[in-house]
Coordinates of C-alpha atoms (C1' of nucleotides) in Angstrom, one line a residue:
Chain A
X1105 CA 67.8 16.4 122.4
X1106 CA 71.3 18.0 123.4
X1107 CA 70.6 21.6 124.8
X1108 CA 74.6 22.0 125.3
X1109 CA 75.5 23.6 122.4
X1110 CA 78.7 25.7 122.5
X1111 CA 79.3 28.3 120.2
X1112 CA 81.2 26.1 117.6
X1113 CA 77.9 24.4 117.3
X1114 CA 76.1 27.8 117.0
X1115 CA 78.4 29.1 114.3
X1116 CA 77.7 25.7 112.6
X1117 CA 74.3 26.2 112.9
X1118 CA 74.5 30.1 111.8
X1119 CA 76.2 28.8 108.4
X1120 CA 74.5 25.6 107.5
X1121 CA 71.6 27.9 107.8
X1122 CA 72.8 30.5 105.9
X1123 CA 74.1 27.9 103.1
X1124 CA 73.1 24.5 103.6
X1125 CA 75.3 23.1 101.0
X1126 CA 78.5 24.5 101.5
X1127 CA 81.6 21.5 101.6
X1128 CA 82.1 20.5 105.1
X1129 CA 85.7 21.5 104.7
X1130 CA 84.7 25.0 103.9
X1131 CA 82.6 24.9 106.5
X1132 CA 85.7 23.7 109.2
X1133 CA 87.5 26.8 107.5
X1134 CA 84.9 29.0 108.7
X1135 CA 84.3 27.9 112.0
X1136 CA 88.1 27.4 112.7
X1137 CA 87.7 23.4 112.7
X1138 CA 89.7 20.8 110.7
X1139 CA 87.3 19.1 107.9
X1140 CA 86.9 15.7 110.1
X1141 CA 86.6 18.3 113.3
X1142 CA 83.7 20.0 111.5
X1143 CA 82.0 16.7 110.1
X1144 CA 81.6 15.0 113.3
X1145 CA 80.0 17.9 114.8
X1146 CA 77.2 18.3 112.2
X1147 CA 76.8 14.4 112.3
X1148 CA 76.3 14.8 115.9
X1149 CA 74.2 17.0 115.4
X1150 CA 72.4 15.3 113.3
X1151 CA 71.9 12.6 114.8
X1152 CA 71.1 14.6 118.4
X1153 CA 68.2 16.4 116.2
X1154 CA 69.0 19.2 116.3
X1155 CA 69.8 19.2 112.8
X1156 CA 66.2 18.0 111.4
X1157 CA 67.3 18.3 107.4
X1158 CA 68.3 20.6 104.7
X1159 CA 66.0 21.6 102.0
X1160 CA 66.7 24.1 98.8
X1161 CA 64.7 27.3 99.3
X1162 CA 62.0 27.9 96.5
X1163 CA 61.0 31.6 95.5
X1164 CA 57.1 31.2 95.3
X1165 CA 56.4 33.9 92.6
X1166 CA 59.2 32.2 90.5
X1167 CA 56.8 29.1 90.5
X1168 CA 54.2 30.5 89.8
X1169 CA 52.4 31.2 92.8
X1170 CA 52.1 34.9 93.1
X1171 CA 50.0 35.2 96.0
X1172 CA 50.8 34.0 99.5
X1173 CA 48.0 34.1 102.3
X1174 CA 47.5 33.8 106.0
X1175 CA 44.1 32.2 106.5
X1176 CA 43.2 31.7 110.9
X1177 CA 40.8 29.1 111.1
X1178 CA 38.1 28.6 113.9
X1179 CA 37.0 25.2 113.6
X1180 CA 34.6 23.9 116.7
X1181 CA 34.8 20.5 117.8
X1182 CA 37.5 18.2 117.3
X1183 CA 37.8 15.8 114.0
X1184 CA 40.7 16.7 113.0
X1185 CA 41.0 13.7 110.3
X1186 CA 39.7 15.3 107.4
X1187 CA 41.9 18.9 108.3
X1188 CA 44.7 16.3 108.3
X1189 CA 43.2 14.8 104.8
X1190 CA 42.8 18.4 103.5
X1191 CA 46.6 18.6 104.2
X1192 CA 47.7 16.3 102.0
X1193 CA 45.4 16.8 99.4
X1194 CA 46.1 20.5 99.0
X1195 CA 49.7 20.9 98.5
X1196 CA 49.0 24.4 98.1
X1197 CA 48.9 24.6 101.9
X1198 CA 52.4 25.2 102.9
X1199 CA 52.3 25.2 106.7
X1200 CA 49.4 25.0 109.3
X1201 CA 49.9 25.6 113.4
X1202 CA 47.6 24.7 115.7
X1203 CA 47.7 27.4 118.2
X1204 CA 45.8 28.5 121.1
X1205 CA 43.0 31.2 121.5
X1206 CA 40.0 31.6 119.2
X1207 CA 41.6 30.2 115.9
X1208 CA 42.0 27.1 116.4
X1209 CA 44.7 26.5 113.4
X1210 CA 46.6 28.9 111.3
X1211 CA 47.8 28.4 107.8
X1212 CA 50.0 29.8 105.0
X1213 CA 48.2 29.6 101.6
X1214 CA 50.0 30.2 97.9
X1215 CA 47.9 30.0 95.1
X1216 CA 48.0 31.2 91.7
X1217 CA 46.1 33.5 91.8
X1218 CA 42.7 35.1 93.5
X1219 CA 40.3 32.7 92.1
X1220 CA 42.5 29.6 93.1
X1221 CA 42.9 31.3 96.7
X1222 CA 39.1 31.1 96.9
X1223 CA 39.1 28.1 96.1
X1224 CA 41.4 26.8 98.9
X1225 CA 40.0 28.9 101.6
X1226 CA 36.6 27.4 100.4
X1227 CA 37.9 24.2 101.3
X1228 CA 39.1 25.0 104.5
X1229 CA 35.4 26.8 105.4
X1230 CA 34.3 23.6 105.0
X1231 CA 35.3 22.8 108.4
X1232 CA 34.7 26.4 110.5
X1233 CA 35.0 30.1 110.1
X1234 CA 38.3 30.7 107.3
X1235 CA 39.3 34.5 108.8
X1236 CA 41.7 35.5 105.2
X1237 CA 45.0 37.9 105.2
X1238 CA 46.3 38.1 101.3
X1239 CA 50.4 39.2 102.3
X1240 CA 52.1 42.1 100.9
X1241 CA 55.5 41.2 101.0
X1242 CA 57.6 39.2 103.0
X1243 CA 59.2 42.2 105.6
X1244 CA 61.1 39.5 107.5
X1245 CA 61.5 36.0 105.3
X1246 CA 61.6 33.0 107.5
X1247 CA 65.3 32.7 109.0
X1248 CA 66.3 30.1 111.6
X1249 CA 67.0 30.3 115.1
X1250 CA 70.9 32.2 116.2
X1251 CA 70.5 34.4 112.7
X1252 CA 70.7 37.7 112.4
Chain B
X1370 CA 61.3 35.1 86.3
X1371 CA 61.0 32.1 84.6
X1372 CA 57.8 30.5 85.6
X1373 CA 58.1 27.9 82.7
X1374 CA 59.2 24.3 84.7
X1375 CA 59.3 21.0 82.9
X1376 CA 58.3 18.1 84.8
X1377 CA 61.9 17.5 85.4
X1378 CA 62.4 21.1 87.1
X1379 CA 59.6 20.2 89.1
X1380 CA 61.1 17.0 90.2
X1381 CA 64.5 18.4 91.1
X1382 CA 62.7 21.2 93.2
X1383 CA 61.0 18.2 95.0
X1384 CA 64.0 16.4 95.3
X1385 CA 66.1 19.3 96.3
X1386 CA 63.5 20.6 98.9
X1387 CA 63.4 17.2 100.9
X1388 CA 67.5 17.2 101.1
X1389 CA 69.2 19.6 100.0
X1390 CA 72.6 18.3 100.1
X1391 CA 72.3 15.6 97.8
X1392 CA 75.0 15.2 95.3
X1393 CA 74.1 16.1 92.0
X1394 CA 75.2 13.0 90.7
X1395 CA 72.7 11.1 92.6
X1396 CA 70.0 13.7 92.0
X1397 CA 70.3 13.2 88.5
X1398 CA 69.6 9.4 88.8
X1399 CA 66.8 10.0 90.6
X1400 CA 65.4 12.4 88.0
X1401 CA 66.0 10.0 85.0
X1402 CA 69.3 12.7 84.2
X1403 CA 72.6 12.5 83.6
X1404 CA 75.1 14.1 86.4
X1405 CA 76.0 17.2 84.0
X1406 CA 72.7 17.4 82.6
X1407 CA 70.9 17.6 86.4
X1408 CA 73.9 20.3 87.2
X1409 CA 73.0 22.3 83.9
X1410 CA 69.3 22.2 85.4
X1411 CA 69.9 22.5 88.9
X1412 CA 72.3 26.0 88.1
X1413 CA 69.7 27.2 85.8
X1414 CA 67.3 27.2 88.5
X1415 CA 69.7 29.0 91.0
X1416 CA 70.4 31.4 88.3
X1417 CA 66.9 32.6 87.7
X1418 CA 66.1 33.0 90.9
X1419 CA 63.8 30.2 91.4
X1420 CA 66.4 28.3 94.1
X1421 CA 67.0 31.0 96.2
X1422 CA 69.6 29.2 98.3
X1423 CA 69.7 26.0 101.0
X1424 CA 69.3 25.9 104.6
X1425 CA 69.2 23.5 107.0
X1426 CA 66.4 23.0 109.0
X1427 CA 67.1 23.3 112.5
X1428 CA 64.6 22.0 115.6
X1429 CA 63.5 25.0 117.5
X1430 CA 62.9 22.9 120.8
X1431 CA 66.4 21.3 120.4
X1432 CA 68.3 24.3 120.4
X1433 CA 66.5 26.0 123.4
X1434 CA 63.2 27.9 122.0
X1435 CA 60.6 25.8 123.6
X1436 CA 57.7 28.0 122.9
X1437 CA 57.0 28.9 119.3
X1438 CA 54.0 31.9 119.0
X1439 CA 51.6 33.7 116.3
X1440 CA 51.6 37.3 117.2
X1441 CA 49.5 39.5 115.1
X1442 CA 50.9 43.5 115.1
X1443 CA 48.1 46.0 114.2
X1444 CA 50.4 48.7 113.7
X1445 CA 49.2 52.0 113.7
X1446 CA 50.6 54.6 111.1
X1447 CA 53.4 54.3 108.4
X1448 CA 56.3 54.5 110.3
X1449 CA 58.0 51.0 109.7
X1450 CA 61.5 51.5 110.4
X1451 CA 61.3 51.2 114.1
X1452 CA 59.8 47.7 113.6
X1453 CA 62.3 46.8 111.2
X1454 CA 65.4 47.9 113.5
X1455 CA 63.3 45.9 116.0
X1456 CA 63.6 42.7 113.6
X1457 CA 67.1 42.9 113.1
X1458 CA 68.0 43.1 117.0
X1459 CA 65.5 40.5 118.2
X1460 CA 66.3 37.2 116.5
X1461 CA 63.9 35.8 117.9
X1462 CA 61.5 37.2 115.6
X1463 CA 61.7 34.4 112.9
X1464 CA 59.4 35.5 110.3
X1465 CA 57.5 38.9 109.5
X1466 CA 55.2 39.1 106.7
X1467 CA 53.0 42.5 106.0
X1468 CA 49.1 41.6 105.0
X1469 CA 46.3 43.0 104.0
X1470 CA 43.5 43.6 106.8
X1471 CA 43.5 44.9 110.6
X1472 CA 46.3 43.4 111.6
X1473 CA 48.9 45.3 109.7
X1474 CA 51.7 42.5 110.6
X1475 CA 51.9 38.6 111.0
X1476 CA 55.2 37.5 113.0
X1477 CA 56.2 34.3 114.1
X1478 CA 58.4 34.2 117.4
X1479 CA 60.6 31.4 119.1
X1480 CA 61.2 32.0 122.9
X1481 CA 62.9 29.9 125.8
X1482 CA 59.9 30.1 128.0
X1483 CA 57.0 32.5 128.9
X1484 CA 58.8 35.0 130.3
X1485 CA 61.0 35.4 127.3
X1486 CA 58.0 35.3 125.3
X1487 CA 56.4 38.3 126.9
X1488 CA 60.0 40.1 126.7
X1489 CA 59.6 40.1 123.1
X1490 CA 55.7 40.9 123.1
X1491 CA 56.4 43.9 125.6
X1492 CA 59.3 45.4 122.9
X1493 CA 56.5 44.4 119.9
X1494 CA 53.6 46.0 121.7
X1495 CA 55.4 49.2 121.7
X1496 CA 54.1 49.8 118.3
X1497 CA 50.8 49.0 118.5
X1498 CA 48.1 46.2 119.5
X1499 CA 49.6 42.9 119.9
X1500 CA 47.4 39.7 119.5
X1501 CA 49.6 36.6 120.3
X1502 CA 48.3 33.1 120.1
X1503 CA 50.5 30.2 121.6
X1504 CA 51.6 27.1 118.9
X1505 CA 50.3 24.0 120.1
X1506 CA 52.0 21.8 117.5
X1507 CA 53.0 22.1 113.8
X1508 CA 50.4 20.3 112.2
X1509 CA 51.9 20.2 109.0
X1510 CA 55.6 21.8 109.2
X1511 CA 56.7 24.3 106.5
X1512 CA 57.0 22.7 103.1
X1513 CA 58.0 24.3 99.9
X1514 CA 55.6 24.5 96.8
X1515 CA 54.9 21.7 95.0
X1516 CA 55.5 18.6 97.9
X1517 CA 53.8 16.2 99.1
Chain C
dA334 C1' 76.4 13.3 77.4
dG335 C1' 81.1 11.8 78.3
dT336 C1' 86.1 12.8 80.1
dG337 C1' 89.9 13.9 83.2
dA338 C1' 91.8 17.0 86.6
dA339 C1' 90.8 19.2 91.0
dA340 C1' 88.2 19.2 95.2
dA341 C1' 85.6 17.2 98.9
dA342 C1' 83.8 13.3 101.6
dT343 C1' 85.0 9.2 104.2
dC344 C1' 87.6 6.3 107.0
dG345 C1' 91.3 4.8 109.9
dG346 C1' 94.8 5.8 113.1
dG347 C1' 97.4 8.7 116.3
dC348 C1' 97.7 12.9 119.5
dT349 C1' 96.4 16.1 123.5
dG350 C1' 93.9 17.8 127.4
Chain D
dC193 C1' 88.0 9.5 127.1
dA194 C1' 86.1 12.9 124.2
dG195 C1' 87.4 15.8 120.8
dC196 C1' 90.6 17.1 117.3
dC197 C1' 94.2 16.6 113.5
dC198 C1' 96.4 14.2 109.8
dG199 C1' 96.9 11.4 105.6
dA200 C1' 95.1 7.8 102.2
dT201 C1' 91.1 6.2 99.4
dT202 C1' 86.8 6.8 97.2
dT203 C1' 83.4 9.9 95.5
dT204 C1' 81.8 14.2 93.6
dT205 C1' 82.3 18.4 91.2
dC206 C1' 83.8 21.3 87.4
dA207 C1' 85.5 22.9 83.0
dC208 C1' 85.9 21.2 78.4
dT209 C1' 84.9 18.6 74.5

DNA sequence: AGTGAAAAATCGGGCTG
DNA sequence: CAGCCCGATTTTTCACT
């Protein structure tokens, strides 16, 4: 876990984030690094994890999920097995947190539609109170850390 | 747009979303393909909008952000261009999503510590009630549609 | 789906502060 | 001594058939 990143290693980050496949040499060109310069920086950081992977992004509606949810769950005591079982079953749950305060996990949902949301969320009652938010629109889609 | 996928599409999607900087070559082996045959695919899906782009995943502890929060915006009025001016200046903000219910906004913040943390909920708070909730741990960390 | 030219990744070695 | 640059070899990409 290097913390000492200068800003060649931030302006790496900014465009391996922006465009995760981009030619390393292209990406020396950008950051004002010869190709071999640029490659052993993002193997470094790779290796330092900082770098944790790089993964195509995926345009939800385009797959067929049209609606994405928020569902806070408030689940009392603490099995958190079958959650954990619920996770891998479901691979329409796309993220969970477990997070402080009255909810005790919170959880991004895409279904298909209404009827397969309910479905989901009726799962996740299962194991406390499922508190649902259907989301309009994306305002600010996810970007990494150093974007703007 | 196209929301007809083969098995095959869904494959590459799977394959792309775990690394996205496989070479095509070996993408296609892995999806029983040819190397032009997995490009023809692979562009196809870029082209209707279904890959959206790549990214690399970077770790938010790694790079300084050692607190990750929920903060819930009910957000009084329609006046949503002070929030989005907001968005673009703090990148912190890492995600923003609009959904249905009190809470008017979901956001998703990355901060160096607790005082950073309540920087950002001060500037947030200026638009209406702010609900934040501290991530513990990502239970299951964001993965695209369709993974295991 | 195969082919050949262009481009990029990889590796080794030498240079500078 | 870490970090960068250069050039040769292998691999991948791309346009075409």
């Amino acid at each position: 876990m290097a913390g000492n990143l200068d800003a060649t290693d931030w302006a790496i980050l900014a465009e391996l984030q922006r465009d995760g496949r981009i030619p390393l040499t292209e990406l020396g060109r950008r950051v004002s690094l010869s190709a071999s310069a640029a490659t052993e920086r993002v193997k470094r950081l790779e290796a330092t994890g900082v770098i944790t992977g790089y993964a195509a992004r995926v345009d939800l509606a385009a797959v067929g999920y049209a609606v994405l949810a928020i569902v806070r769950l408030k689940y009392p005591g603490s099995r958190h097995e079958p959650l954990h079982r619920l996770l891998a079953e479901r691979t329409e749950i796309l993220e969970c947190v477990r997070v402080t305060g009255d909810d005790c996990y919170v959880l991004k949902v895409a279904a298909t539609g209404m009827h397969h949301l309910e479905e989901v969320v009726n799962d996740l009652a299962e194991f406390g109170s499922a508190n649902t938010n259907i989301v309009y629109s994306q305002t600010l889609p996810y970007r990494g850390p150093g974007l703007r």
